[in-house]
Structures are given as C-alpha cells and as structure tokens.
Amino acid sequence: MTDNAHAHVPADLPDRIQHYIDGRFVDSVDGDTFDVLDPVTNEVYVQAAAGKKADIDKAVAAAARAFADGPWPRMLPRERSRVLHRIADIVESRDARLAELESYDSGLPITQALGQARRAAENFRFFADLIVAQADDTFKVPGRQINYVNRKPIGVAGLITPWNTPFMLESWKLGPALATGNTVVLKPAEFTPLSASLWAGIFEEAGLPQGVFNLVNGLGEDAGDALVKHPDVPLISFTGESRTGQIIFGNAAPFLKGLSMELGGKSPAVVFADADLDAAIDATIFGVFSLNGERCTAGSRILVQREVYDEFVEKYAAQAKRVTVGYPHDPATEVGALVHPEHYEKVMSYVEIGKGEGRLVAGGGRPEGFEVGNFVAPTVFADVSPDARIFQEEIFGPVVAITPFDTDEEALALANNTKYGLAAYIWTNDLKRAHNFAQAVEAGMVWLNSNNVRDLRTPFGGVKASGLGHEGGYRSIDFYTDQQAVHITLGKVHNPTFGKN
C-alpha cells in the first residue's frame, strides 16, 4: 500500500455545493455554509450552503407553484413514466461517476457504492412502470350504484434522507413521490451532500418541469425542522434515527401531516442448530459488515443455538478477521471508512463499552496501518447478555454481538427483547419452525435462510421504535396519493324523506 493510497480525490469536484430552488442553483439567503469532510482524511473538501427557514420557504413556494400551476400533476401517467425512465437511463449511464462521488463522500467501498447507483436507477424504473400499470377499485351494484376511486397527488412532499447510501435512499423517495405527480423538497443529510447535488442536472436533462424538484442542504435542526413545520408541506417521508423520528412526529402533529418514517434497527439473526452453518456465517458476516455496518437492517445481534454456538463463534470470528478493511476507492475493500468523525467516536465508544459487556473475539479498535480517517476493524463480541448496551442499542457500525440460546421459546424472547423491530433473519431447515418463528417475531421484514435481498414490490418498514407506515410497491403509491371515493346512483334514488309533512 503506497503512502498516497488514501489520497484518491475524484476529478472535477465542485468548488461549492448550493441549494437548487425553482430550477436554479442558489446560495443560502443569509450566505451561511457548513464544512463537508472527506471521511478518509477528515479534512474539509467543500463548503455546502446551510439552509434555514428562509431557504425552505423559497423551496416550498416554488414546489407549491409547480403543483398548482405546472404541468407535472396534470400529465398522464404514461407521460410522467417516460420522464422517470429517462432519469433511470441517465443514472445508469453515469453509475461509475455516481459511485466514485458517493464512495468519496460517504466512505462506502466503491463496489458497494456502484451497486447503490444501479439500485437508484432501478427504483425510478420500477415506479415508472408501476404508475402505468396502476389500477384502482370500482364496485358495482347492478342497476343501483357504481363506486370508483380517484387517485390524486397530494401536493408538496418533504423528503428527509440519511447519510448512509444517500443517493439510493433519495431515489427510493423521489421515485414514487414524482411518479404520482407530487412536487418535492429534498433535504439530504448534511454529512453527505455531494451525490444529492447531481439530481438537479439529471432531472433537467430528463425533462422534469421547473419547480417540481427542489433541494435545500443544511442541518436537521435548521432546514429539516423548517421543512417538517412548514404548513404547505402535507407529506413528510423521513429515514433516520428513532429519536429524530420522535421529534418529527411531535412537530408534524399540529398540521396532521402524512408521515412515513423508517427509523433505527437492532435486528436479530437467529441461527438454529439445524441451519446450514457456512451459509449462515457468510450471510451474517455480510449482514453486519457490508455498507460499513452503517445500515438500518443490519443483523447486529446474532442469536445462536447452544449446540453449534462454540463452532459458530470460532468460525465467525476467524472470517471477520479476514474481512478486508481498506480505502473506499479500492475495489478489494469490503469495509471502508465510517462517514464522519462524530459517528466514528460514537461507534468506538460502543466498542469500549462492549469490552466490558462481552468477550472480544475479533477487531476491537482501529485496524493496523490506518492511522488517520474513520476506520474501525470489524468487531465481534461473544457471550453478550441481553441487558448489555451493545445488545440493546443501535451502534450503526461494523460491530456485532453474539448470544447463545437453548430453546425456540428463548430464541424468540431474545429476538423480541429490544425496542426496535425492523428486520429479522432466521436460519433453520425446519419448515414449520421457520414460518411460525417469522409470524411471532416482532419485525416489519423477515428473511428466512437469506441475507437482505428485497423485491421492490414488497412493503418496507418496521414496528415498535423502527418506524411508522410502510413504503415499497403499492404502499408508496398509497402514501403519496389521496384516494377519493366517488359514488353514482344508477337507479331510483333511495332516500329517507325528511320534512314531507
């Protein structure tokens, strides 16, 4: 490894990152900016416009005008679909550039960032097809009545996205919000504004009308807060921490806004003695160390049946030690740099807590040869008690807790023993057990003998502290539209008659 191996900087980086409001790139009204860091060196590489209430007001006004007066909400589904397909084509054609910028800005390994860019294109393609195929209910009582459903866009959608896989998660909200005819104001995470700044050019090139898409950068407590509290934004879709979700819930309540919130997770991976152990180890290694462990659906608690526990821990720890930590731009890298020094400090504090709560069998600190940057060696704790903080609290990094169990009942109690309920992974070759356990586990999504492979038609969301509502497939269409029931009498009007006498 050469001394300058960590100094890879993409060509043609912007000299500043601005907002995009009503078809123009603009600075903040008050001229304020914030620093954006490169996670490999933690040096400032660009300044981004720091949005406040005044900037949100301008963006919402532009989006509201485009909704009230512009063509987008009134276009036929097929016309909007063509624009979304063009967006997908452009994203696909620029996947290498997008991945390079995403990897540089977020610390994600380049190979995984490339996958996220392609998934972003697929999100647009999926919703482009879905709105053309969309059918709504009609109910007929022969000779008496027809009832049908009108589906209508709602207005300005406020989209607040996180810093892990930012471009893909932005597409996951932008796709259905735009497909259904809404206009949007996007507030991307302040740690990772770089890839979001590319949407404006992509949308312009694809033919999205002016004012339909608006972007305001800034801190959550400034720009995000103003977006949530804006009276002309009837919808908020948020992905992020559960605590932030609680604040948004409270702030949106006076306006009775539509809310879709995908929040934190502390998902169990349950490995029974009859499981294919090698497949389970492969999947659970990937499940917590891919995307640098910065993923809401990470299987960060592994529950293993006692008969195979020692073998599992030994093999898992050995494989975790072989996971390649490296610079994000290196195709061989499996775990890159965490997004930001603040987050690095949080993850490292949990590593130290874990040393007092479990048996450290892999990792436990900064990997050798990485003296600067936000690098954490894949870290594995065994024999972790269910009341341990590393068992209960979301770490959001490459850190995993392994806990033994004896019976199915104990496994279920351990799996459900956190405030979260986003995902669960179950490894067993007993068909009845697999289905019954899936039914009983408190999780919005369950994978049986599988890692996290999603069909875009399925609902995405969690229970308990992991979220509110679902998106994905028709659930996204439902969230971003109003459904209006229309009733027509075909025969004699059957009214009770008041006031005849």
Coordinates of C-alpha atoms in Angstrom, one line a residue:
M1 CA 0.0 0.0 0.0
T2 CA 1.5 3.3 -1.0
D3 CA 1.6 6.3 1.2
N4 CA -0.7 8.2 -1.0
A5 CA -3.2 5.3 -1.5
H6 CA -5.7 7.1 0.7
A7 CA -5.4 10.4 -1.2
H8 CA -7.7 9.5 -4.1
V9 CA -9.8 12.5 -5.0
P10 CA -12.3 12.4 -7.8
A11 CA -11.7 14.7 -10.7
D12 CA -13.9 17.8 -11.2
L13 CA -15.2 18.1 -7.6
P14 CA -17.5 21.1 -7.2
D15 CA -15.9 24.2 -5.5
R16 CA -19.1 24.6 -3.5
I17 CA -22.5 22.9 -3.1
Q18 CA -25.6 25.1 -3.4
H19 CA -29.3 24.7 -3.0
Y20 CA -31.4 24.0 -6.1
I21 CA -34.7 26.0 -6.0
D22 CA -37.2 26.6 -8.8
G23 CA -34.7 25.5 -11.5
R24 CA -31.7 27.4 -10.3
F25 CA -28.7 26.8 -8.1
V26 CA -28.6 29.3 -5.3
D27 CA -26.7 30.2 -2.1
S28 CA -28.5 30.4 1.3
V29 CA -30.5 33.6 1.8
D30 CA -28.1 34.5 4.7
G31 CA -25.0 33.3 2.9
D32 CA -24.3 30.7 5.6
T33 CA -22.3 27.5 4.8
F34 CA -21.1 24.4 6.5
D35 CA -18.0 22.2 6.1
V36 CA -18.1 18.8 4.3
L37 CA -15.4 16.3 5.3
D38 CA -13.8 13.5 3.3
P39 CA -14.0 10.5 5.7
V40 CA -10.6 9.1 4.8
T41 CA -8.7 12.2 5.9
N42 CA -11.4 14.1 7.9
E43 CA -10.3 17.2 6.0
V44 CA -12.8 19.7 4.7
Y45 CA -13.0 19.3 0.9
V46 CA -16.0 21.6 0.1
Q47 CA -18.4 24.0 1.7
A48 CA -22.2 23.5 1.3
A49 CA -24.9 26.1 1.6
A50 CA -26.5 25.9 5.0
G51 CA -30.3 26.2 4.6
K52 CA -32.5 27.7 7.2
K53 CA -36.2 28.6 7.3
A54 CA -36.0 31.3 4.7
D55 CA -34.5 28.9 2.2
I56 CA -37.1 26.2 2.9
D57 CA -39.8 28.8 2.5
K58 CA -38.5 29.7 -1.0
A59 CA -38.2 26.0 -2.0
V60 CA -41.7 25.2 -0.7
A61 CA -43.1 28.2 -2.5
A62 CA -41.5 27.0 -5.8
A63 CA -42.8 23.4 -5.3
A64 CA -46.3 24.7 -4.4
R65 CA -46.4 26.9 -7.6
A66 CA -45.3 23.9 -9.7
F67 CA -48.0 21.8 -8.2
A68 CA -50.8 24.4 -8.5
D69 CA -49.9 25.8 -11.9
G70 CA -47.4 23.5 -13.6
P71 CA -47.9 20.6 -15.9
W72 CA -46.5 17.8 -13.8
P73 CA -49.5 16.8 -11.6
R74 CA -51.8 17.0 -14.7
M75 CA -49.7 14.9 -17.0
L76 CA -50.9 11.4 -18.0
P77 CA -49.2 8.6 -16.0
R78 CA -47.5 7.4 -19.3
E79 CA -46.0 10.9 -19.8
R80 CA -44.6 11.0 -16.3
S81 CA -43.4 7.4 -16.7
R82 CA -41.4 8.4 -19.8
V83 CA -39.6 11.1 -17.8
L84 CA -38.8 8.7 -15.0
H85 CA -37.4 6.1 -17.4
R86 CA -35.2 8.8 -18.9
I87 CA -34.0 9.6 -15.3
A88 CA -33.2 5.9 -14.8
D89 CA -31.3 5.8 -18.1
I90 CA -29.2 8.8 -17.2
V91 CA -28.4 7.4 -13.7
E92 CA -27.4 4.1 -15.2
S93 CA -25.2 5.7 -17.8
R94 CA -23.4 7.7 -15.0
D95 CA -23.1 4.9 -12.5
A96 CA -19.3 4.9 -12.3
R97 CA -19.2 8.7 -11.6
L98 CA -22.0 8.5 -9.1
A99 CA -20.3 5.6 -7.3
E100 CA -17.0 7.5 -7.2
L101 CA -18.5 10.6 -5.7
E102 CA -20.6 8.5 -3.2
S103 CA -17.7 6.5 -2.1
Y104 CA -15.5 9.6 -1.7
D105 CA -18.2 11.5 0.3
S106 CA -19.5 8.7 2.5
G107 CA -16.6 6.2 2.8
L108 CA -18.6 3.4 1.3
P109 CA -16.5 0.8 -0.6
I110 CA -16.5 1.6 -4.3
T111 CA -18.0 -1.8 -5.3
Q112 CA -20.9 -1.3 -2.9
A113 CA -21.4 2.3 -4.0
L114 CA -21.7 1.1 -7.6
G115 CA -24.5 -1.3 -6.6
Q116 CA -26.3 1.5 -4.9
A117 CA -26.1 3.7 -8.0
R118 CA -27.7 0.9 -10.1
R119 CA -30.3 0.3 -7.5
A120 CA -31.2 4.0 -7.6
A121 CA -31.9 3.7 -11.4
E122 CA -34.0 0.6 -10.7
N123 CA -36.1 2.5 -8.2
F124 CA -37.1 5.0 -10.9
R125 CA -37.7 2.3 -13.4
F126 CA -39.9 0.4 -11.0
F127 CA -42.2 3.3 -10.2
A128 CA -42.2 4.4 -13.8
D129 CA -43.7 1.0 -14.7
L130 CA -46.0 0.9 -11.6
I131 CA -47.9 4.1 -12.3
V132 CA -48.7 3.0 -15.8
A133 CA -50.0 -0.4 -14.5
Q134 CA -51.8 1.2 -11.6
A135 CA -55.5 0.1 -11.4
D136 CA -58.0 1.4 -8.9
D137 CA -61.1 -0.2 -7.4
T138 CA -64.5 0.0 -9.0
F139 CA -67.5 -1.6 -7.2
K140 CA -70.8 -2.0 -8.9
V141 CA -74.3 -2.8 -7.5
P142 CA -76.1 -3.7 -10.8
G143 CA -78.9 -1.2 -11.6
R144 CA -78.3 0.6 -8.4
Q145 CA -74.9 2.2 -8.0
I146 CA -71.3 2.4 -9.2
N147 CA -68.5 3.4 -6.8
Y148 CA -65.0 4.1 -8.1
V149 CA -61.7 5.5 -6.7
N150 CA -59.9 8.6 -8.0
R151 CA -56.3 8.7 -7.0
K152 CA -54.7 12.1 -6.8
P153 CA -51.3 13.6 -6.0
I154 CA -51.3 15.4 -2.6
G155 CA -49.0 18.4 -3.1
V156 CA -45.5 19.2 -1.8
A157 CA -43.7 16.2 -0.4
G158 CA -40.9 16.9 2.1
L159 CA -38.2 14.2 1.8
I160 CA -35.5 14.0 4.5
T161 CA -32.8 11.4 3.8
P162 CA -29.9 9.9 5.8
W163 CA -26.2 9.8 5.1
N164 CA -25.9 6.0 4.6
T165 CA -26.3 5.1 0.9
P166 CA -27.6 8.6 0.4
F167 CA -28.1 8.6 -3.4
M168 CA -30.0 5.3 -3.4
L169 CA -32.2 6.3 -0.5
E170 CA -33.0 9.6 -2.1
S171 CA -34.2 7.7 -5.2
W172 CA -36.3 5.5 -3.1
K173 CA -38.4 8.5 -2.0
L174 CA -38.0 10.7 -5.2
G175 CA -39.2 7.9 -7.5
P176 CA -42.7 7.3 -6.1
A177 CA -43.2 11.0 -5.0
L178 CA -42.6 12.2 -8.5
A179 CA -44.3 9.2 -10.2
T180 CA -47.6 10.0 -8.5
G181 CA -47.5 13.7 -9.6
N182 CA -46.3 15.4 -6.4
T183 CA -43.6 18.1 -6.3
V184 CA -40.8 17.8 -3.8
V185 CA -38.4 19.5 -1.5
L186 CA -35.4 17.2 -0.6
K187 CA -33.3 17.8 2.5
P188 CA -30.3 15.5 2.2
A189 CA -28.1 14.6 5.2
E190 CA -25.5 17.2 6.0
F191 CA -22.7 14.7 6.2
T192 CA -23.1 13.6 2.6
P193 CA -24.5 16.3 0.3
L194 CA -22.3 15.6 -2.7
S195 CA -24.3 13.0 -4.7
A196 CA -27.6 14.7 -4.0
S197 CA -26.3 17.8 -5.8
L198 CA -26.3 15.7 -9.1
W199 CA -30.1 15.2 -9.1
A200 CA -30.8 18.7 -10.5
G201 CA -28.8 18.1 -13.7
I202 CA -30.2 14.6 -14.1
F203 CA -33.8 15.9 -13.8
E204 CA -33.2 18.8 -16.1
E205 CA -31.8 16.6 -18.7
A206 CA -34.7 14.1 -18.4
G207 CA -37.2 16.9 -18.9
L208 CA -38.7 17.3 -15.4
P209 CA -40.6 20.6 -15.4
Q210 CA -39.1 23.6 -13.4
G211 CA -40.0 23.8 -9.7
V212 CA -41.1 20.1 -9.4
F213 CA -37.8 19.2 -7.7
N214 CA -36.1 21.4 -5.1
L215 CA -33.2 20.7 -2.8
V216 CA -32.1 22.5 0.3
N217 CA -29.0 21.5 2.1
G218 CA -28.5 22.1 5.8
L219 CA -28.6 20.8 9.3
G220 CA -31.5 18.8 10.5
E221 CA -32.3 21.2 13.3
D222 CA -32.4 24.1 10.9
A223 CA -33.5 23.0 7.4
G224 CA -35.1 19.7 8.3
D225 CA -37.0 21.3 11.2
A226 CA -38.3 24.1 9.0
L227 CA -39.5 21.6 6.4
V228 CA -41.4 19.5 8.9
K229 CA -43.1 22.6 10.4
H230 CA -44.0 24.2 7.1
P231 CA -47.8 24.5 6.8
D232 CA -47.7 24.0 3.0
V233 CA -45.9 20.6 3.1
P234 CA -48.6 18.0 3.8
L235 CA -46.3 14.9 3.5
I236 CA -43.0 14.1 5.2
S237 CA -41.0 11.0 4.4
F238 CA -38.1 10.5 6.7
T239 CA -35.4 7.9 7.1
G240 CA -33.1 8.3 10.1
E241 CA -32.7 7.8 13.8
S242 CA -35.6 6.8 16.0
R243 CA -35.0 9.8 18.4
T244 CA -35.2 12.3 15.4
G245 CA -38.3 10.4 14.3
Q246 CA -40.0 11.1 17.6
I247 CA -39.2 14.9 17.3
I248 CA -40.6 14.9 13.7
F249 CA -43.7 13.1 14.9
G250 CA -44.3 15.8 17.5
N251 CA -43.6 18.7 15.2
A252 CA -45.8 17.4 12.4
A253 CA -48.7 16.7 14.8
P254 CA -50.3 20.2 14.8
F255 CA -50.5 20.0 11.0
L256 CA -51.8 16.4 10.9
K257 CA -49.3 15.7 8.2
G258 CA -49.0 12.4 6.4
L259 CA -45.9 10.7 7.9
S260 CA -43.8 7.8 6.6
M261 CA -40.8 7.1 8.9
E262 CA -38.2 4.4 8.5
L263 CA -36.2 4.5 11.7
G264 CA -33.5 2.6 13.6
G265 CA -33.0 -1.1 14.0
K266 CA -31.2 -3.7 16.1
S267 CA -32.2 -6.7 14.0
P268 CA -31.7 -10.3 15.2
A269 CA -30.2 -13.0 13.1
V270 CA -31.3 -16.3 14.7
V271 CA -29.2 -19.4 13.9
F272 CA -30.7 -22.8 14.9
A273 CA -28.5 -25.9 15.2
D274 CA -30.0 -27.5 12.1
A275 CA -29.1 -24.5 9.9
D276 CA -26.5 -24.6 7.0
L277 CA -23.8 -23.1 9.2
D278 CA -21.5 -22.0 6.5
A279 CA -24.3 -20.2 4.6
A280 CA -25.4 -18.6 7.9
I281 CA -21.9 -17.4 8.7
D282 CA -21.5 -15.9 5.2
A283 CA -24.8 -14.2 5.3
T284 CA -24.4 -12.8 8.9
I285 CA -20.9 -11.5 8.1
F286 CA -22.3 -9.7 5.1
G287 CA -25.3 -8.6 7.0
V288 CA -23.4 -6.6 9.6
F289 CA -20.2 -5.6 7.8
S290 CA -21.5 -4.6 4.4
L291 CA -22.0 -0.8 3.9
N292 CA -19.5 -0.4 6.7
G293 CA -22.2 -1.6 9.2
E294 CA -24.0 1.7 8.6
R295 CA -27.3 0.1 7.6
C296 CA -30.6 0.1 9.4
T297 CA -31.4 -3.5 8.6
A298 CA -28.0 -4.8 9.8
G299 CA -28.3 -8.2 11.6
S300 CA -26.3 -6.7 14.5
R301 CA -27.4 -9.3 17.2
I302 CA -26.7 -12.9 16.3
L303 CA -28.5 -15.5 18.4
V304 CA -27.0 -19.0 18.1
Q305 CA -28.4 -22.3 19.4
R306 CA -26.1 -23.8 22.1
E307 CA -25.3 -27.0 20.3
V308 CA -23.5 -25.1 17.5
Y309 CA -22.6 -21.9 19.4
D310 CA -18.8 -22.6 20.0
E311 CA -18.3 -23.7 16.4
F312 CA -20.2 -20.7 15.1
V313 CA -18.3 -18.2 17.2
E314 CA -14.9 -19.6 16.3
K315 CA -15.7 -19.7 12.5
Y316 CA -17.4 -16.3 12.6
A317 CA -14.5 -14.6 14.4
A318 CA -11.9 -16.1 12.1
Q319 CA -13.9 -14.9 9.0
A320 CA -14.5 -11.4 10.5
K321 CA -10.7 -11.1 10.9
R322 CA -10.3 -11.8 7.2
V323 CA -12.7 -9.1 6.1
T324 CA -10.7 -6.6 4.1
V325 CA -10.6 -3.1 5.6
G326 CA -9.3 -0.6 3.0
Y327 CA -9.6 2.7 1.3
P328 CA -13.1 3.3 -0.2
H329 CA -11.8 3.7 -3.8
D330 CA -10.0 0.3 -3.8
P331 CA -12.2 -2.4 -5.5
A332 CA -10.7 -5.0 -3.0
T333 CA -12.1 -3.1 0.0
E334 CA -15.0 -4.8 1.9
V335 CA -15.2 -2.3 4.8
G336 CA -14.2 1.3 4.2
A337 CA -14.2 4.5 6.4
L338 CA -17.2 5.5 8.6
V339 CA -18.9 8.6 7.4
H340 CA -17.8 11.2 9.8
P341 CA -15.5 11.7 12.9
E342 CA -18.6 12.3 15.2
H343 CA -20.0 8.9 14.1
Y344 CA -16.6 7.2 14.4
E345 CA -16.4 8.4 18.0
K346 CA -19.8 7.0 18.7
V347 CA -19.0 3.6 17.3
M348 CA -15.6 3.5 19.0
S349 CA -17.3 4.4 22.3
Y350 CA -19.6 1.3 21.9
V351 CA -16.5 -0.8 21.1
E352 CA -15.1 0.2 24.5
I353 CA -18.4 -0.4 26.2
G354 CA -18.5 -3.9 24.6
K355 CA -15.2 -4.8 26.1
G356 CA -16.9 -4.7 29.5
E357 CA -20.0 -6.5 28.3
G358 CA -18.9 -9.4 26.1
R359 CA -15.9 -11.5 25.1
L360 CA -14.0 -9.7 22.3
V361 CA -13.2 -12.3 19.6
A362 CA -12.3 -10.1 16.6
G363 CA -11.4 -6.5 16.0
G364 CA -11.9 -4.0 18.8
G365 CA -10.2 -0.9 17.5
R366 CA -8.6 0.9 14.7
P367 CA -7.2 -1.5 12.1
E368 CA -3.4 -1.6 11.6
G369 CA -2.0 0.7 9.0
F370 CA -4.9 3.2 9.2
E371 CA -3.6 5.9 11.5
V372 CA -6.0 8.6 10.1
G373 CA -9.6 8.6 9.0
N374 CA -12.7 6.9 10.4
F375 CA -11.6 3.2 10.1
V376 CA -12.9 0.6 12.5
A377 CA -11.8 -3.1 12.4
P378 CA -14.8 -5.5 12.1
T379 CA -15.5 -6.2 15.7
V380 CA -17.2 -9.2 17.2
F381 CA -18.3 -9.7 20.8
A382 CA -19.4 -13.2 22.0
D383 CA -21.3 -14.2 25.2
V384 CA -23.3 -10.9 25.2
S385 CA -26.0 -10.7 27.8
P386 CA -29.4 -9.4 26.6
D387 CA -29.3 -6.5 29.1
A388 CA -26.0 -5.3 27.6
R389 CA -26.0 -1.9 25.9
I390 CA -24.3 -3.4 22.8
F391 CA -27.3 -5.9 22.6
Q392 CA -30.0 -3.2 23.1
E393 CA -28.7 -0.1 21.4
E394 CA -28.1 0.7 17.7
I395 CA -24.4 1.1 17.0
F396 CA -24.6 1.6 13.3
G397 CA -21.1 0.4 12.6
P398 CA -19.1 -2.8 11.9
V399 CA -19.8 -4.2 15.4
V400 CA -21.8 -7.4 16.2
A401 CA -23.0 -9.1 19.4
I402 CA -23.4 -12.9 19.6
T403 CA -25.6 -14.5 22.3
P404 CA -26.4 -18.2 22.9
F405 CA -29.9 -19.7 23.4
D406 CA -31.2 -23.2 24.1
T407 CA -34.9 -23.4 23.1
D408 CA -37.1 -21.9 20.4
E409 CA -39.0 -20.0 23.1
E410 CA -35.8 -18.5 24.4
A411 CA -34.7 -17.5 20.9
L412 CA -38.0 -15.7 20.3
A413 CA -37.8 -13.9 23.6
L414 CA -34.3 -12.7 22.9
A415 CA -35.1 -11.7 19.3
N416 CA -38.0 -9.6 20.6
N417 CA -36.1 -8.1 23.5
T418 CA -35.3 -4.7 22.2
K419 CA -37.3 -1.5 21.5
Y420 CA -36.7 -2.0 17.7
G421 CA -38.5 -4.1 15.2
L422 CA -37.2 -3.5 11.7
A423 CA -35.8 -6.8 10.3
A424 CA -35.1 -10.3 11.4
Y425 CA -33.1 -13.1 9.8
I426 CA -33.8 -16.8 10.6
W427 CA -31.6 -19.7 9.8
T428 CA -33.2 -23.2 10.1
N429 CA -34.1 -26.1 7.8
D430 CA -37.2 -26.9 9.9
L431 CA -40.1 -25.5 7.7
K432 CA -42.7 -25.3 10.4
R433 CA -40.3 -23.6 12.8
A434 CA -39.3 -21.1 10.2
H435 CA -42.8 -19.9 9.4
N436 CA -44.0 -19.9 13.0
F437 CA -41.0 -18.0 14.2
A438 CA -41.4 -15.5 11.3
Q439 CA -45.1 -15.0 12.4
A440 CA -44.1 -14.4 16.0
V441 CA -41.0 -12.3 15.7
E442 CA -41.6 -8.5 16.1
A443 CA -40.1 -7.3 12.9
G444 CA -41.5 -5.5 9.8
M445 CA -39.4 -7.7 7.5
V446 CA -38.2 -11.2 7.9
W447 CA -35.7 -13.2 5.8
L448 CA -35.6 -17.0 6.1
N449 CA -32.3 -18.6 5.2
S450 CA -31.4 -15.5 3.2
N451 CA -29.5 -12.2 3.6
N452 CA -31.2 -8.9 2.9
V453 CA -32.5 -9.4 -0.7
R454 CA -35.6 -7.2 -1.4
D455 CA -38.2 -7.3 -4.0
L456 CA -39.3 -3.7 -4.7
R457 CA -43.0 -4.8 -4.7
T458 CA -42.9 -5.7 -1.0
P459 CA -43.6 -3.4 1.9
F460 CA -40.6 -1.8 3.6
G461 CA -41.0 -0.7 7.2
G462 CA -40.7 -1.6 10.8
V463 CA -42.7 -2.0 14.0
K464 CA -42.1 -0.6 17.5
A465 CA -39.3 2.1 17.5
S466 CA -38.3 1.1 14.0
G467 CA -40.9 3.1 12.1
L468 CA -44.3 4.3 11.2
G469 CA -46.0 3.2 8.0
H470 CA -44.6 1.3 5.0
E471 CA -43.2 2.3 1.6
G472 CA -42.4 0.0 -1.3
G473 CA -44.6 -1.1 -4.3
Y474 CA -48.2 0.0 -4.0
R475 CA -47.7 1.1 -0.4
S476 CA -45.6 4.0 -1.8
I477 CA -48.3 4.9 -4.2
D478 CA -50.8 4.9 -1.3
F479 CA -48.6 7.2 0.8
Y480 CA -48.0 9.8 -1.9
T481 CA -51.6 9.9 -3.2
D482 CA -55.1 10.8 -1.9
Q483 CA -57.8 8.2 -2.6
Q484 CA -61.1 9.8 -3.3
A485 CA -64.3 7.6 -3.4
V486 CA -66.9 8.6 -6.0
H487 CA -70.4 7.2 -5.7
I488 CA -73.0 7.4 -8.5
T489 CA -76.6 6.3 -8.2
L490 CA -77.8 4.5 -11.4
G491 CA -81.5 3.7 -10.5
K492 CA -84.1 5.3 -8.3
V493 CA -82.7 7.5 -5.5
H494 CA -83.3 5.7 -2.3
N495 CA -83.5 8.4 0.3
P496 CA -85.3 8.5 3.6
T497 CA -87.6 11.5 3.1
F498 CA -87.5 14.2 5.8
G499 CA -89.8 17.2 6.1
K500 CA -92.7 15.9 3.9
N501 CA -95.4 16.7 6.4

